[in-house]
PDB file of C-alpha atoms in Angstrom:
ATOM      1  CA  UNK A  20       8.886  33.084 -24.455  1.00  0.00           C
ATOM      2  CA  UNK A  21       8.100  32.334 -28.598  1.00  0.00           C
ATOM      3  CA  UNK A  22       7.042  36.324 -28.584  1.00  0.00           C
ATOM      4  CA  UNK A  23       9.931  37.155 -26.411  1.00  0.00           C
ATOM      5  CA  UNK A  24      12.484  35.594 -28.694  1.00  0.00           C
ATOM      6  CA  UNK A  25      10.360  37.356 -32.011  1.00  0.00           C
ATOM      7  CA  UNK A  26      11.078  40.755 -30.416  1.00  0.00           C
ATOM      8  CA  UNK A  27      14.432  40.371 -29.518  1.00  0.00           C
ATOM      9  CA  UNK A  28      15.121  39.284 -33.076  1.00  0.00           C
ATOM     10  CA  UNK A  29      12.575  42.368 -34.935  1.00  0.00           C
ATOM     11  CA  UNK A  30      14.556  45.016 -32.823  1.00  0.00           C
ATOM     12  CA  UNK A  31      18.543  43.123 -33.358  1.00  0.00           C
ATOM     13  CA  UNK A  32      17.498  42.623 -37.495  1.00  0.00           C
ATOM     14  CA  UNK A  33      16.684  46.686 -36.842  1.00  0.00           C
ATOM     15  CA  UNK A  34      19.779  47.449 -35.369  1.00  0.00           C
ATOM     16  CA  UNK A  35      18.701  48.433 -31.919  1.00  0.00           C
ATOM     17  CA  UNK A  36      21.804  48.423 -30.138  1.00  0.00           C
ATOM     18  CA  UNK A  37      22.046  46.487 -26.595  1.00  0.00           C
ATOM     19  CA  UNK A  38      20.127  48.999 -24.323  1.00  0.00           C
ATOM     20  CA  UNK A  39      17.173  50.234 -26.679  1.00  0.00           C
ATOM     21  CA  UNK A  40      16.376  46.576 -26.451  1.00  0.00           C
ATOM     22  CA  UNK A  41      16.468  47.261 -22.485  1.00  0.00           C
ATOM     23  CA  UNK A  42      14.563  50.462 -22.939  1.00  0.00           C
ATOM     24  CA  UNK A  43      12.238  48.561 -25.151  1.00  0.00           C
ATOM     25  CA  UNK A  44      11.412  45.842 -23.185  1.00  0.00           C
ATOM     26  CA  UNK A  45      11.232  47.912 -19.915  1.00  0.00           C
ATOM     27  CA  UNK A  46       7.957  49.755 -22.008  1.00  0.00           C
ATOM     28  CA  UNK A  47       6.658  45.854 -22.738  1.00  0.00           C
ATOM     29  CA  UNK A  48       3.487  44.885 -20.635  1.00  0.00           C
ATOM     30  CA  UNK A  49       3.038  40.869 -20.509  1.00  0.00           C
ATOM     31  CA  UNK A  50      -0.695  39.144 -21.188  1.00  0.00           C
ATOM     32  CA  UNK A  51      -0.292  35.760 -21.309  1.00  0.00           C
ATOM     33  CA  UNK A  52      -3.064  32.695 -19.783  1.00  0.00           C
ATOM     34  CA  UNK A  53      -1.521  31.567 -16.578  1.00  0.00           C
ATOM     35  CA  UNK A  54       0.967  32.496 -14.155  1.00  0.00           C
ATOM     36  CA  UNK A  55       4.540  32.611 -15.670  1.00  0.00           C
ATOM     37  CA  UNK A  56       6.901  29.699 -14.362  1.00  0.00           C
ATOM     38  CA  UNK A  57       9.800  30.338 -12.285  1.00  0.00           C
ATOM     39  CA  UNK A  58      11.709  29.900 -14.458  1.00  0.00           C
ATOM     40  CA  UNK A  59       9.714  32.069 -17.024  1.00  0.00           C
ATOM     41  CA  UNK A  60       9.371  35.394 -14.002  1.00  0.00           C
ATOM     42  CA  UNK A  61      13.151  34.966 -14.061  1.00  0.00           C
ATOM     43  CA  UNK A  62      13.805  36.072 -17.970  1.00  0.00           C
ATOM     44  CA  UNK A  63      11.080  37.995 -17.358  1.00  0.00           C
ATOM     45  CA  UNK A  64      12.799  40.234 -14.179  1.00  0.00           C
ATOM     46  CA  UNK A  65      16.115  39.536 -16.138  1.00  0.00           C
ATOM     47  CA  UNK A  66      14.499  40.991 -19.588  1.00  0.00           C
ATOM     48  CA  UNK A  67      12.874  43.769 -16.950  1.00  0.00           C
ATOM     49  CA  UNK A  68       9.658  43.211 -18.573  1.00  0.00           C
ATOM     50  CA  UNK A  69       8.232  45.720 -15.613  1.00  0.00           C
ATOM     51  CA  UNK A  70       4.285  44.044 -15.727  1.00  0.00           C
ATOM     52  CA  UNK A  71       3.182  40.904 -15.652  1.00  0.00           C
ATOM     53  CA  UNK A  72      -0.884  40.305 -15.912  1.00  0.00           C
ATOM     54  CA  UNK A  73      -2.557  36.937 -15.936  1.00  0.00           C
ATOM     55  CA  UNK A  74      -5.445  34.454 -16.200  1.00  0.00           C
ATOM     56  CA  UNK A  75      -5.638  30.957 -13.681  1.00  0.00           C
ATOM     57  CA  UNK A  76      -2.339  30.655 -11.081  1.00  0.00           C
ATOM     58  CA  UNK A  77       0.563  27.928 -12.036  1.00  0.00           C
ATOM     59  CA  UNK A  78       0.511  26.063  -8.845  1.00  0.00           C
ATOM     60  CA  UNK A  79       2.856  24.276  -9.398  1.00  0.00           C
ATOM     61  CA  UNK A  80       5.560  25.810 -10.878  1.00  0.00           C
ATOM     62  CA  UNK A  81       4.354  29.576 -10.360  1.00  0.00           C
ATOM     63  CA  UNK A  82       6.683  32.203  -9.791  1.00  0.00           C
ATOM     64  CA  UNK A  83       4.780  35.220  -9.450  1.00  0.00           C
ATOM     65  CA  UNK A  84       3.570  33.692  -5.992  1.00  0.00           C
ATOM     66  CA  UNK A  85       1.775  31.004  -6.175  1.00  0.00           C
ATOM     67  CA  UNK A  86       4.900  28.871  -5.183  1.00  0.00           C
ATOM     68  CA  UNK A  87       8.106  31.550  -5.557  1.00  0.00           C
ATOM     69  CA  UNK A  88       7.925  35.425  -5.445  1.00  0.00           C
ATOM     70  CA  UNK A  89      10.714  35.439  -7.889  1.00  0.00           C
ATOM     71  CA  UNK A  90       8.333  38.426  -9.421  1.00  0.00           C
ATOM     72  CA  UNK A  91       8.964  39.928  -5.892  1.00  0.00           C
ATOM     73  CA  UNK A  92      12.275  39.284  -4.834  1.00  0.00           C
ATOM     74  CA  UNK A  93      14.730  38.459  -8.215  1.00  0.00           C
ATOM     75  CA  UNK A  94      15.688  34.811  -8.676  1.00  0.00           C
ATOM     76  CA  UNK A  95      19.255  35.698  -6.917  1.00  0.00           C
ATOM     77  CA  UNK A  96      22.088  35.664  -8.732  1.00  0.00           C
ATOM     78  CA  UNK A  97      20.949  34.420 -11.445  1.00  0.00           C
ATOM     79  CA  UNK A  98      24.422  32.378 -13.721  1.00  0.00           C
ATOM     80  CA  UNK A  99      26.602  33.011 -10.391  1.00  0.00           C
ATOM     81  CA  UNK A 100      28.312  35.543  -8.705  1.00  0.00           C
ATOM     82  CA  UNK A 101      29.830  36.823 -11.959  1.00  0.00           C
ATOM     83  CA  UNK A 102      27.452  37.270 -13.837  1.00  0.00           C
ATOM     84  CA  UNK A 103      26.232  40.857 -14.935  1.00  0.00           C
ATOM     85  CA  UNK A 104      22.764  40.213 -14.805  1.00  0.00           C
ATOM     86  CA  UNK A 105      20.784  42.190 -13.322  1.00  0.00           C
ATOM     87  CA  UNK A 106      16.981  41.491 -11.867  1.00  0.00           C
ATOM     88  CA  UNK A 107      14.660  43.509 -11.277  1.00  0.00           C
ATOM     89  CA  UNK A 108      10.239  43.586  -9.921  1.00  0.00           C
ATOM     90  CA  UNK A 109       7.974  42.680 -11.630  1.00  0.00           C
ATOM     91  CA  UNK A 110       4.729  44.143 -11.543  1.00  0.00           C
ATOM     92  CA  UNK A 111       2.045  41.221 -10.848  1.00  0.00           C
ATOM     93  CA  UNK A 112      -1.994  40.771 -11.698  1.00  0.00           C
ATOM     94  CA  UNK A 113      -3.531  37.980 -11.367  1.00  0.00           C
ATOM     95  CA  UNK A 114      -7.188  36.231 -11.514  1.00  0.00           C
ATOM     96  CA  UNK A 115      -8.433  38.136 -15.009  1.00  0.00           C
ATOM     97  CA  UNK A 116     -10.412  36.581 -15.610  1.00  0.00           C
ATOM     98  CA  UNK A 117      -9.305  33.271 -14.194  1.00  0.00           C
ATOM     99  CA  UNK A 118     -11.874  30.758 -14.713  1.00  0.00           C
ATOM    100  CA  UNK A 119     -11.782  30.812 -18.668  1.00  0.00           C
ATOM    101  CA  UNK A 120      -8.216  30.648 -17.912  1.00  0.00           C
ATOM    102  CA  UNK A 121      -8.447  27.459 -17.255  1.00  0.00           C
ATOM    103  CA  UNK A 122     -11.156  26.829 -19.173  1.00  0.00           C
ATOM    104  CA  UNK A 123      -8.997  28.077 -22.280  1.00  0.00           C
ATOM    105  CA  UNK A 124      -6.584  25.728 -21.463  1.00  0.00           C
ATOM    106  CA  UNK A 125      -8.632  22.667 -20.326  1.00  0.00           C
ATOM    107  CA  UNK A 126     -10.558  22.665 -23.112  1.00  0.00           C
ATOM    108  CA  UNK A 127      -6.814  23.114 -25.090  1.00  0.00           C
ATOM    109  CA  UNK A 128      -5.217  19.430 -23.080  1.00  0.00           C
ATOM    110  CA  UNK A 129      -8.512  17.475 -23.908  1.00  0.00           C
ATOM    111  CA  UNK A 130      -7.995  17.439 -27.491  1.00  0.00           C
ATOM    112  CA  UNK A 131      -4.347  16.861 -27.513  1.00  0.00           C
ATOM    113  CA  UNK A 132      -1.500  19.839 -28.948  1.00  0.00           C
ATOM    114  CA  UNK A 133      -1.458  18.068 -33.136  1.00  0.00           C
ATOM    115  CA  UNK A 134       2.568  19.794 -32.511  1.00  0.00           C
ATOM    116  CA  UNK A 135       3.442  17.877 -29.697  1.00  0.00           C
ATOM    117  CA  UNK A 136       6.272  14.818 -29.536  1.00  0.00           C
ATOM    118  CA  UNK A 137       4.703  11.694 -29.727  1.00  0.00           C
ATOM    119  CA  UNK A 138       4.136  11.166 -25.769  1.00  0.00           C
ATOM    120  CA  UNK A 139       6.329   8.251 -23.692  1.00  0.00           C
ATOM    121  CA  UNK A 140       3.140   5.943 -22.401  1.00  0.00           C
ATOM    122  CA  UNK A 141      -0.290   5.868 -24.044  1.00  0.00           C
ATOM    123  CA  UNK A 142      -2.525   8.790 -23.815  1.00  0.00           C
ATOM    124  CA  UNK A 143      -6.362   8.419 -23.314  1.00  0.00           C
ATOM    125  CA  UNK A 144      -8.068   8.377 -27.175  1.00  0.00           C
ATOM    126  CA  UNK A 145     -11.556   8.084 -27.969  1.00  0.00           C
ATOM    127  CA  UNK A 146     -10.424   4.615 -30.283  1.00  0.00           C
ATOM    128  CA  UNK A 147      -8.255   3.201 -27.086  1.00  0.00           C
ATOM    129  CA  UNK A 148      -9.936   4.117 -24.147  1.00  0.00           C
ATOM    130  CA  UNK A 149      -6.727   4.186 -22.320  1.00  0.00           C
ATOM    131  CA  UNK A 150      -5.466   7.519 -19.719  1.00  0.00           C
ATOM    132  CA  UNK A 151      -2.718   8.156 -18.828  1.00  0.00           C
ATOM    133  CA  UNK A 152      -3.293   7.652 -15.316  1.00  0.00           C
ATOM    134  CA  UNK A 153      -4.558   3.510 -16.031  1.00  0.00           C
ATOM    135  CA  UNK A 154      -0.294   3.556 -16.000  1.00  0.00           C
TER     136      UNK A 154
END
């Protein structure tokens, strides 16, 4: 979503009309490490992104078929019945270098995110020996 926000800002600053921005998103392909979650798949559908390629499945929150098929059925009347948001199908291709994607995510979470907010519970570190599952 970070990349989409940057593209949207850039295109708006360039003076593109809403129709031109819509056309630009329709020509984009998204490549991600993990299957988009339900909320992200719905946003991609509303934006008109037509193709998504991902590495590993998201078995807890996947919106491209692992949990819900947002990619093929849309998200219904997003924003209520009077909403102008139209959704469209997304062609999703998963399993691309899936093992490598899982390893990449595992390494990231084991190292921790220095930009993450301070946790509300103890986190395992070599100094404390605590694990979140201990509490």
